[in-house]
mmCIF file of C-alpha atoms and ligand atoms in Angstrom:
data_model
loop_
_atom_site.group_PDB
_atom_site.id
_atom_site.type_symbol
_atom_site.label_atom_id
_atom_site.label_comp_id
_atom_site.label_asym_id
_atom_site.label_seq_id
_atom_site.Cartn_x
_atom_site.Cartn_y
_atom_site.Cartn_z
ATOM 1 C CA UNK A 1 0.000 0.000 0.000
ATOM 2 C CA UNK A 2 2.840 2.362 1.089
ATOM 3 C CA UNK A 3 3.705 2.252 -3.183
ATOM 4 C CA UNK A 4 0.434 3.586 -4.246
ATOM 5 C CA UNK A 5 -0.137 7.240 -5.176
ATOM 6 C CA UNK A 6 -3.278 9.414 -4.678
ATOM 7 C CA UNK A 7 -4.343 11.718 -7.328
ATOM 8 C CA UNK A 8 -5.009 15.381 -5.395
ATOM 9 C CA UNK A 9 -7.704 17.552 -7.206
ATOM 10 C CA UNK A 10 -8.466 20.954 -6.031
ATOM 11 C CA UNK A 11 -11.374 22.244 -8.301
ATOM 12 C CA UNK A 12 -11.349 26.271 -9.351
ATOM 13 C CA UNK A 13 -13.379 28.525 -10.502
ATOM 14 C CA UNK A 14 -10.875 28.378 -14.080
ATOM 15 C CA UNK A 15 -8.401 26.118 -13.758
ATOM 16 C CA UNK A 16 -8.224 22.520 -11.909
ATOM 17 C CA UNK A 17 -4.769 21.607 -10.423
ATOM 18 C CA UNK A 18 -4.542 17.612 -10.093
ATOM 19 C CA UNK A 19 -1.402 16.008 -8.175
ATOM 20 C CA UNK A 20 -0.081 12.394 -7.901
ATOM 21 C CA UNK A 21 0.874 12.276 -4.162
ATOM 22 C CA UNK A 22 2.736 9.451 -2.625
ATOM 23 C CA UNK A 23 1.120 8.231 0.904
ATOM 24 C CA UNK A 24 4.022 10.194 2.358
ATOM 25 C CA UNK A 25 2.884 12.884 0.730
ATOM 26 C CA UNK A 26 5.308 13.419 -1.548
ATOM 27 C CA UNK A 27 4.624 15.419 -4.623
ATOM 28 C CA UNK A 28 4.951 12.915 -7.894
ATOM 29 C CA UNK A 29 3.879 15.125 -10.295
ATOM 30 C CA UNK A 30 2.052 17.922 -10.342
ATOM 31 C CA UNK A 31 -0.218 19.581 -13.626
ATOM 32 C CA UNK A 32 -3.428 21.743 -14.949
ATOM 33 C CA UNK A 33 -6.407 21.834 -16.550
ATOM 34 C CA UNK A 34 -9.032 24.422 -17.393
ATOM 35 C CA UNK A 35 -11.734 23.718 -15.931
ATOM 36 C CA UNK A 36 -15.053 23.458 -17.977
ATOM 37 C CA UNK A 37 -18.144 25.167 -16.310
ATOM 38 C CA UNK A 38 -20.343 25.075 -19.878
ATOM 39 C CA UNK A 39 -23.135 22.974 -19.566
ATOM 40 C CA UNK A 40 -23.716 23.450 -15.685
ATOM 41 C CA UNK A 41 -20.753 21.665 -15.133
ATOM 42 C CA UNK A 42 -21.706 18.407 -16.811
ATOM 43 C CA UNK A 43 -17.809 17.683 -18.308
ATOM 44 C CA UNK A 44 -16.002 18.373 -15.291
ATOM 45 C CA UNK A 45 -15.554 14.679 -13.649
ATOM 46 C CA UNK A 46 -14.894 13.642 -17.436
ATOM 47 C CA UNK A 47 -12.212 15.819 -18.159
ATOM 48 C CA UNK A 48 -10.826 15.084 -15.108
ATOM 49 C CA UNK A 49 -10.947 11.368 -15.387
ATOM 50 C CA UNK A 50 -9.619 11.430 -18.732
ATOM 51 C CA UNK A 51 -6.383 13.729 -17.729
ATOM 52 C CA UNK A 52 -5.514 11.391 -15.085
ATOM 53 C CA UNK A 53 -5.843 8.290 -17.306
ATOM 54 C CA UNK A 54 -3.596 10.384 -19.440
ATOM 55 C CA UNK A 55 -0.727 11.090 -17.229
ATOM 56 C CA UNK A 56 -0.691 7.849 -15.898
ATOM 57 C CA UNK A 57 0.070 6.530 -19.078
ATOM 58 C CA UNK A 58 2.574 8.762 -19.258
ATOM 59 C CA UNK A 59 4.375 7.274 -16.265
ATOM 60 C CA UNK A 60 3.598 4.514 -17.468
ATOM 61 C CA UNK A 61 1.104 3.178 -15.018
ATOM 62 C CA UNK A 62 -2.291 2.470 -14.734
ATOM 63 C CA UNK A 63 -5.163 3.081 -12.420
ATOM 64 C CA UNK A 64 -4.462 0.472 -9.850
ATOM 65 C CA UNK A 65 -1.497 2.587 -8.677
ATOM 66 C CA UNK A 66 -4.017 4.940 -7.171
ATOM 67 C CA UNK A 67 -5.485 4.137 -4.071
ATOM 68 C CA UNK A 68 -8.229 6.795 -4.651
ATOM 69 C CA UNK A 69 -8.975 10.830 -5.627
ATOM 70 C CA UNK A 70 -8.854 13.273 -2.957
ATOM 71 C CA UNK A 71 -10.831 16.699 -4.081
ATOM 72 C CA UNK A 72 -11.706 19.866 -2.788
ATOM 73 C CA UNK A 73 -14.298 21.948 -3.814
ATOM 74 C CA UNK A 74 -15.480 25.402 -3.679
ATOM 75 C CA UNK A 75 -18.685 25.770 -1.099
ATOM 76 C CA UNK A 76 -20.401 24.185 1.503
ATOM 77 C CA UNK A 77 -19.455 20.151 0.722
ATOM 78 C CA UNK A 78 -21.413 17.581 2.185
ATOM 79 C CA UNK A 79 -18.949 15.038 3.041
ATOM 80 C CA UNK A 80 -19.887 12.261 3.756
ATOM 81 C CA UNK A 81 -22.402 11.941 -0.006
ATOM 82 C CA UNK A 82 -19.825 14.091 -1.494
ATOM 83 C CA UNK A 83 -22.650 16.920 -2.777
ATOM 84 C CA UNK A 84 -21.943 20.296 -3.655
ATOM 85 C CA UNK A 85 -24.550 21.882 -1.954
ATOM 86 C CA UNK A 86 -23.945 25.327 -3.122
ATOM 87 C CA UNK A 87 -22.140 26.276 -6.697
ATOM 88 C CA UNK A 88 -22.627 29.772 -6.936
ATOM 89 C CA UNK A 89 -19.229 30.437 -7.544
ATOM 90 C CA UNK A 90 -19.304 27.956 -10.349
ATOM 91 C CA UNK A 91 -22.494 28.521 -12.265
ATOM 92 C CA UNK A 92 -23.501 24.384 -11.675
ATOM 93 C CA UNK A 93 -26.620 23.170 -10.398
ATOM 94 C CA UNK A 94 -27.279 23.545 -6.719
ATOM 95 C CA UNK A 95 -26.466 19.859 -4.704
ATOM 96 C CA UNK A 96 -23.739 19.168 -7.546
ATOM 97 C CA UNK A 97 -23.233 15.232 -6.683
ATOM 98 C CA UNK A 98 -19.355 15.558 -7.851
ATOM 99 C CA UNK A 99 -18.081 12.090 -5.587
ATOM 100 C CA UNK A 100 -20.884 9.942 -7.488
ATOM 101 C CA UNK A 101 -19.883 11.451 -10.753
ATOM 102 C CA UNK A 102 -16.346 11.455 -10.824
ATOM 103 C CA UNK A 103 -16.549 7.640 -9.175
ATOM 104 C CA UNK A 104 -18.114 6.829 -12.107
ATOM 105 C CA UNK A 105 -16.005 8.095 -14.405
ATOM 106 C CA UNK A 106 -12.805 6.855 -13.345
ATOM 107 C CA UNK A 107 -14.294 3.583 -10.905
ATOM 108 C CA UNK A 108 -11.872 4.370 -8.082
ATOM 109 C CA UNK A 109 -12.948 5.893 -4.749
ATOM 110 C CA UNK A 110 -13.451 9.933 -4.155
ATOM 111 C CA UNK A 111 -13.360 12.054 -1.338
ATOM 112 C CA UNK A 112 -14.285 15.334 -1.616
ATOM 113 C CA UNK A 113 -14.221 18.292 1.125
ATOM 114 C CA UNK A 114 -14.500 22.127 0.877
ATOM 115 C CA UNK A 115 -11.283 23.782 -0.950
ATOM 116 C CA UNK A 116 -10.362 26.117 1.940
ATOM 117 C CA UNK A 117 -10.386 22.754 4.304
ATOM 118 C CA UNK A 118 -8.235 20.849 2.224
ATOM 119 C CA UNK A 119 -5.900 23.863 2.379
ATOM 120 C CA UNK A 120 -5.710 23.661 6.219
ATOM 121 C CA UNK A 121 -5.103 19.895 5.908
ATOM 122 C CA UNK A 122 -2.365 20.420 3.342
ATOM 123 C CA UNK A 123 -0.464 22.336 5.446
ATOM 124 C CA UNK A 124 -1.133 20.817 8.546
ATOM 125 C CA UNK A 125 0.164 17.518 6.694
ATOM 126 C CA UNK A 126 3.195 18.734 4.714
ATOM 127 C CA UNK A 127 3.575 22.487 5.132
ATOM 128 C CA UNK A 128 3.479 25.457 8.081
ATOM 129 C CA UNK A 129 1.465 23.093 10.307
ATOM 130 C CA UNK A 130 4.579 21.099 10.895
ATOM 131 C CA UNK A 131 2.515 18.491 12.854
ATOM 132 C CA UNK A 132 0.506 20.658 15.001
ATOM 133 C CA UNK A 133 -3.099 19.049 15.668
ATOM 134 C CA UNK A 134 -5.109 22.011 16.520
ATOM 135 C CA UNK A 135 -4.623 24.835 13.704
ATOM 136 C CA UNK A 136 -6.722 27.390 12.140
ATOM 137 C CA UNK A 137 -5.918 27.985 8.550
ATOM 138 C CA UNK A 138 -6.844 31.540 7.104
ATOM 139 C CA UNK A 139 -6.097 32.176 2.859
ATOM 140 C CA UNK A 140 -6.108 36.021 2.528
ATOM 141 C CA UNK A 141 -6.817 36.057 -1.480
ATOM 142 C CA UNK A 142 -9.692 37.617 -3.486
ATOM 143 C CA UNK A 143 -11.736 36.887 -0.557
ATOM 144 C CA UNK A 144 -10.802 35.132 2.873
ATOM 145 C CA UNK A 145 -11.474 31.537 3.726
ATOM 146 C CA UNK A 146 -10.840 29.303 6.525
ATOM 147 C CA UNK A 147 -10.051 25.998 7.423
ATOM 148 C CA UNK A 148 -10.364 24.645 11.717
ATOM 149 C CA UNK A 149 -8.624 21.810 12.484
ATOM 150 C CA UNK A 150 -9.194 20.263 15.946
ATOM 151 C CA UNK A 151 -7.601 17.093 17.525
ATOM 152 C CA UNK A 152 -6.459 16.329 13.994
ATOM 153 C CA UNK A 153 -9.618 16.291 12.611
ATOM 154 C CA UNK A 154 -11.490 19.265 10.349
ATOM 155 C CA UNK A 155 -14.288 20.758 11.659
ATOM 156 C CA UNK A 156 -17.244 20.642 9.153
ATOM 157 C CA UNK A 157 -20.083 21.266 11.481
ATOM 158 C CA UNK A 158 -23.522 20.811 10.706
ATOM 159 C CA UNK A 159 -23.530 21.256 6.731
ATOM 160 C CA UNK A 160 -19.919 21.937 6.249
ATOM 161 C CA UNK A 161 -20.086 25.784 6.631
ATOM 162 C CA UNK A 162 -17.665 25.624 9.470
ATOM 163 C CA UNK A 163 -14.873 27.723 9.543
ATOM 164 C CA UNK A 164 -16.161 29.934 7.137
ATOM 165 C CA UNK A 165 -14.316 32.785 8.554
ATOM 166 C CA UNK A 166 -14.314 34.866 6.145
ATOM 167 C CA UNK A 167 -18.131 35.679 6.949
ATOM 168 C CA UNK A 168 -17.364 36.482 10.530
ATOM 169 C CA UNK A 169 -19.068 40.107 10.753
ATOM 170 C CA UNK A 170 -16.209 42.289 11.232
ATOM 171 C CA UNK A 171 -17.924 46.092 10.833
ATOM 172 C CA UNK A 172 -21.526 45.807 12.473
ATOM 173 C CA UNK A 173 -22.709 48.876 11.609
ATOM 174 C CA UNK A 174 -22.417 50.364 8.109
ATOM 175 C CA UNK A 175 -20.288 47.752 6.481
ATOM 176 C CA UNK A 176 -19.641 46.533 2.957
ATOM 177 C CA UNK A 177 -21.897 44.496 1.296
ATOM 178 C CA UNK A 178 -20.338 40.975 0.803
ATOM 179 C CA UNK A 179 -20.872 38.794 -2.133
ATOM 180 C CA UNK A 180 -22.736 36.077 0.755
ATOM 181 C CA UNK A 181 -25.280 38.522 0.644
ATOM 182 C CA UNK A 182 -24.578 40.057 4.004
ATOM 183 C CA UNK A 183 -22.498 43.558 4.906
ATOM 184 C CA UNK A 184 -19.827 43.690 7.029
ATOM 185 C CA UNK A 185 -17.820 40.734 6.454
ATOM 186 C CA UNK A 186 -14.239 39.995 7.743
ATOM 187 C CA UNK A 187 -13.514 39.456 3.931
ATOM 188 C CA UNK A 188 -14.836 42.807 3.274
ATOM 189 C CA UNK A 189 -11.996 44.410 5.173
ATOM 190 C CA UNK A 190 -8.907 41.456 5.014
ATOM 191 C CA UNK A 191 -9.148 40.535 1.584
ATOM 192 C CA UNK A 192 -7.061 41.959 -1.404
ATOM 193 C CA UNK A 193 -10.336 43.224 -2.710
ATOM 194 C CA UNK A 194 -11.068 44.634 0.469
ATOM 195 C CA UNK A 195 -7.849 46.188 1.248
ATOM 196 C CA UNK A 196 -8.100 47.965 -2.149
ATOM 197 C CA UNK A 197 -11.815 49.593 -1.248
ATOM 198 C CA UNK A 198 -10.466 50.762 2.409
ATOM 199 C CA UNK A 199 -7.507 52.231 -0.045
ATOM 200 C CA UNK A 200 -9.900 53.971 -2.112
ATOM 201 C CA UNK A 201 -11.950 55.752 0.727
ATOM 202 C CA UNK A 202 -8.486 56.982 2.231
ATOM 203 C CA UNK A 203 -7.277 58.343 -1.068
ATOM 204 C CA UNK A 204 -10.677 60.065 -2.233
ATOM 205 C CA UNK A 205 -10.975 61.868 1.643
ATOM 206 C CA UNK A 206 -7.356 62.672 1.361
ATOM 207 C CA UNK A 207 -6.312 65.253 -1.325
ATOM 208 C CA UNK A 208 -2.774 65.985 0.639
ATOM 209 C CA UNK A 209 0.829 64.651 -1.063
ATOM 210 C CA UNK A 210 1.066 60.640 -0.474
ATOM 211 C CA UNK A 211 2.521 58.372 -2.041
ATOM 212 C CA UNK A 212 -0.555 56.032 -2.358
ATOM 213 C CA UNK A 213 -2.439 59.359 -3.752
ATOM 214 C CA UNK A 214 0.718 59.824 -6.459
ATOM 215 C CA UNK A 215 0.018 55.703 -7.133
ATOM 216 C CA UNK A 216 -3.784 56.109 -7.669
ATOM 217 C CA UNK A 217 -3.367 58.882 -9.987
ATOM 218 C CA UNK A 218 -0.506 57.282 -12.000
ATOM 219 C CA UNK A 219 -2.164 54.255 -12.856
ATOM 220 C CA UNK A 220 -6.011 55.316 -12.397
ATOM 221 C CA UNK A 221 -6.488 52.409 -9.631
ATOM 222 C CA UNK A 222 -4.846 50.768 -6.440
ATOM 223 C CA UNK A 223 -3.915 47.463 -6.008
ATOM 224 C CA UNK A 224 -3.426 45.682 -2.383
ATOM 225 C CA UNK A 225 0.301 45.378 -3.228
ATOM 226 C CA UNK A 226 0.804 49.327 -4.060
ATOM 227 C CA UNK A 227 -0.946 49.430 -0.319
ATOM 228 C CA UNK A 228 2.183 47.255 0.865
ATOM 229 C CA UNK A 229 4.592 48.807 -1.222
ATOM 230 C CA UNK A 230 3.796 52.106 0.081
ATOM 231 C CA UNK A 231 3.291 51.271 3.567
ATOM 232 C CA UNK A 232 6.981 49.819 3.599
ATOM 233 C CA UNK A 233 8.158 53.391 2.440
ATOM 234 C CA UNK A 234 6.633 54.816 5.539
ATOM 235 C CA UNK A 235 3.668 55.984 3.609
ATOM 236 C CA UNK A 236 0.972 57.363 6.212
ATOM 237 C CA UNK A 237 -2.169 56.750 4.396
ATOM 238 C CA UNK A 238 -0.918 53.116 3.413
ATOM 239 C CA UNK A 239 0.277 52.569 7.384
ATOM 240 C CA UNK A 240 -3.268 54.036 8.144
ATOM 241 C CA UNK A 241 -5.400 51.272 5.951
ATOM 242 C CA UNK A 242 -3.253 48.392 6.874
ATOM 243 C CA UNK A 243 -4.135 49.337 10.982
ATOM 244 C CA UNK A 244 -7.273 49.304 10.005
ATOM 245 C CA UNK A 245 -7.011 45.565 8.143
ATOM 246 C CA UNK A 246 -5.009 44.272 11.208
ATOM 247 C CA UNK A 247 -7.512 45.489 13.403
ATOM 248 C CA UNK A 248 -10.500 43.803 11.810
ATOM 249 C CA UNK A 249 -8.659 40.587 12.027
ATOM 250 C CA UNK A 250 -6.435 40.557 14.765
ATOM 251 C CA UNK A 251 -9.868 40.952 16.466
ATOM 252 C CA UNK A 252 -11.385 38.121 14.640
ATOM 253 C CA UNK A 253 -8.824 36.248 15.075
ATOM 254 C CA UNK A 254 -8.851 36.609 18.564
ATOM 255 C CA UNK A 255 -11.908 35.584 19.508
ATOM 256 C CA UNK A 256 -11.377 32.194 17.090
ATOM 257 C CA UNK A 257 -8.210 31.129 19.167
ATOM 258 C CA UNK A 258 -9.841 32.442 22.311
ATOM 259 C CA UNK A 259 -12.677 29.607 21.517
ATOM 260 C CA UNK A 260 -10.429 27.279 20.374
ATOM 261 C CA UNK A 261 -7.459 27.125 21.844
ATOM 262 C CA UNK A 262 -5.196 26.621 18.708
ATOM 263 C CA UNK A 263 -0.876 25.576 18.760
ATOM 264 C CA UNK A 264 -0.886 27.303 14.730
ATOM 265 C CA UNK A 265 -2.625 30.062 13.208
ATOM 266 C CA UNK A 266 -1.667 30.063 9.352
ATOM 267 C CA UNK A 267 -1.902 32.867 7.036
ATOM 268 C CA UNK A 268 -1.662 31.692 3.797
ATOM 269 C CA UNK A 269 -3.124 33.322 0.015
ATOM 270 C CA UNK A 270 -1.875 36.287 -1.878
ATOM 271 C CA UNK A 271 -2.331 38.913 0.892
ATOM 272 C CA UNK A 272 -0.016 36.998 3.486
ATOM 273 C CA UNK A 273 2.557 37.398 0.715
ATOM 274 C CA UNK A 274 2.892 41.305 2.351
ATOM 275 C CA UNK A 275 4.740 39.101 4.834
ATOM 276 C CA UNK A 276 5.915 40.560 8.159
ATOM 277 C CA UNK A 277 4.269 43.966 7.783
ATOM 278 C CA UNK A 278 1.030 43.228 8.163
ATOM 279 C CA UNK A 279 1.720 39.900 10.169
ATOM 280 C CA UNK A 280 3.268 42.243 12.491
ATOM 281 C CA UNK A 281 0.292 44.711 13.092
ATOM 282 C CA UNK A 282 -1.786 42.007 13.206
ATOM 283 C CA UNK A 283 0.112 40.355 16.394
ATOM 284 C CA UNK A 284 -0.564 43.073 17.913
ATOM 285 C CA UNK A 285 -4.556 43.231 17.684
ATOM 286 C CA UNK A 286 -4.575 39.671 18.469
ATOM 287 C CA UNK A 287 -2.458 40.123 21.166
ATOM 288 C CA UNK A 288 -4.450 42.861 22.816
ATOM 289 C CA UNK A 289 -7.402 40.699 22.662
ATOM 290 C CA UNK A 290 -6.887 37.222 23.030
ATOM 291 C CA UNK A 291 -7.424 35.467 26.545
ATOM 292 C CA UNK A 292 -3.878 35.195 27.936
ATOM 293 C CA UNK A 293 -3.464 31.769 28.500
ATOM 294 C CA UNK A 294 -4.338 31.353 24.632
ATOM 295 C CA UNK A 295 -2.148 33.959 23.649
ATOM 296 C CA UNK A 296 0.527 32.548 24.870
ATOM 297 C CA UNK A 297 0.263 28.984 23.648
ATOM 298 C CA UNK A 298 -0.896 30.351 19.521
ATOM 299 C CA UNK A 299 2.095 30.401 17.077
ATOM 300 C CA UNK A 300 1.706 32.433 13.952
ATOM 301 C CA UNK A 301 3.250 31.494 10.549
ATOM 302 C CA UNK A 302 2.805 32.207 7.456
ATOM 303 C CA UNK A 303 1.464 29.074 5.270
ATOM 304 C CA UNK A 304 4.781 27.611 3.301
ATOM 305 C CA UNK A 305 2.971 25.657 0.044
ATOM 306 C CA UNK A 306 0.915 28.424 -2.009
ATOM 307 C CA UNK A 307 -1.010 26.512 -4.683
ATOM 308 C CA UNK A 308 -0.245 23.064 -3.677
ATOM 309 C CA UNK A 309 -1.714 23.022 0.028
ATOM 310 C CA UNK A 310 -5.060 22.037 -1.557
ATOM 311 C CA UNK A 311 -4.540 19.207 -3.653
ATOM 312 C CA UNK A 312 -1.888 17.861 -0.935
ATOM 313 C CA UNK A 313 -4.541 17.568 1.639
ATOM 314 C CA UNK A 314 -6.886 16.202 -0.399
ATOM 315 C CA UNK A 315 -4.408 13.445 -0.818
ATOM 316 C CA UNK A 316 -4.320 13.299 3.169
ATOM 317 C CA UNK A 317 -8.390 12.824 3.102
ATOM 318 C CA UNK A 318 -7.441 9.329 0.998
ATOM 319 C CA UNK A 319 -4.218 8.535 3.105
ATOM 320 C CA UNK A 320 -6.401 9.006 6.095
ATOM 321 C CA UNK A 321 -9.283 6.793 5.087
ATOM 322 C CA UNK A 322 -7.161 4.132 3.809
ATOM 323 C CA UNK A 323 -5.433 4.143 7.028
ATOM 324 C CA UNK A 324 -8.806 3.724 9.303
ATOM 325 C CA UNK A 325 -9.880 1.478 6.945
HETATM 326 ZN ZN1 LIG B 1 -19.946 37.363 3.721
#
């Protein structure tokens, strides 16, 4: 058993990355394809099936290698029927069965669990988690997500919409609308998207000599990495909107570890990429308002394998079944 490989899938809105993972987890080979959301989805588990039956005939090997396909998925997953409940993102039908599909089309077994999970499972596995049991995972991209883990385990909760913590309501009163449908989100405020709206409201009340001003009316917009830039150059109105980010999620933050009593919080996505800057500011928020005894037992990092923490613990969803079995 300790031969076989498991093919990782993590499913995106344009582009599906697939992995052959060794039970190890040890990346075999790694690839891409678009992914196909015409027909509400109907030639997704196809394609995939067909690419993997592809590049294992490139290596020269054939399905029996593969002890089974790990996946994650973009919304609320149902785990244990393997449903997307939810495909907005995606444009499918609602209660997507993608496990039953994809089964069929390639006759090996599938496990499939929300994306932003199989993130925190990647690198609690093989990356910044570095065998801690009790971690919260948070991906500061486009929008924020969130993975719990807890005695080793992910936390799903009722219908998988735990840990969603990007929808923790982070401005009460007057806040952003979020795409969820509700205002105020943390992912209104900590996201790239977010960090470039708190950017714009700084810049248009402003009309003084800044350096974020100068980059706003050089290139006609702002992106979350002129924020950083700028705020490394000692650029006030830059410092000012990052506070303001750090705040909303040093708080959040906070009260998730204060609850849970994590070893690991892990930033991961393109916004953690600011690297110690923000990290910094945001140690201190979380610092001011954690419980003590948490405070002092939580470890930050920053997440340490970018694109390839999802389909990595997706593979850990098959090691882990296969080794309960
Ligand atoms: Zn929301």
């Amino acid at each position: 058993m300790l031969k076989q490989w498991i093919a990782g899938v993590d499913l995106g809105g344009t582009t599906t990355k697939i992995a052959f993972v060794t039970m190890n987890g040890e990346m075999v080979e790694k690839w891409e394809v678009p992914t196909d959301n015409s027909q509400q989805g109907r030639n997704i588990t196809g394609n995939i099936a067909a690419s993997i039956e592809e590049k294992l005939r490139l290596h020269g090997q054939t399905k029996s290698i593969l002890a089974g396909i790990g996946m994650g998925a973009p919304g609320p997953v149902e785990s244990q029927t393997g449903v997307i409940l939810n495909t907005v993102n995606l444009g499918w039908e609602d209660n997507f069965p993608l496990k039953e599909r994809l089964e069929r089309a390639t006759s090996l077994p599938v496990m499939i669990e929300n994306d932003a999970n199989c993130a925190a499972l990647g690198e609690m596995w093989k990356g910044a988690g570095n065998g801690a049991k009790d971690l919260v995972c948070v991906t500061l991209g486009t929008g924020v997500g969130g993975g719990v883990i807890a005695n080793g385990n992910i936390v799903r909760g009722v219908c998988g919409a735990a840990g969603e913590i990007g929808h923790i309501t982070s401005v009460p009163i007057n806040g952003a609308p979020c795409n969820c449908g509700k205002t105020g989100c943390l992912e209104t405020v900590a996201s790239a998207t977010g960090i470039v709206r708190l950017a714009m409201e700084v810049v248009i009340k402003n009309d003084g000599d800044s350096e974020l001003t100068s980059a706003y009316k050089n290139n006609g917009s702002i992106t979350a990495k002129d924020v950083f830039d700028c705020a490394r150059n000692g650029d006030r109105l830059s410092i000012e909107v990052l506070h303001e980010v750090a705040f909303h999620l040093g708080f959040a933050l906070a009260n998730i570890a204060s609850t849970l009593n994590p070893e690991k919080i892990v930033l991961g996505g393109g916004v953690s990429k600011a690297g110690t800057i923000l990290l910094n500011l945001v140690k201190d928020q979380f610092d001011r308002f954690t419980f003590s005894t948490v405070k002092e037992a939580t470890d930050f990092s920053l997440a340490t394998l970018g694109n390839d923490a999802g389909v990595i613990g997706a593979a850990w969803l098959v090691k882990t079944a296969y080794e309960n079995k």
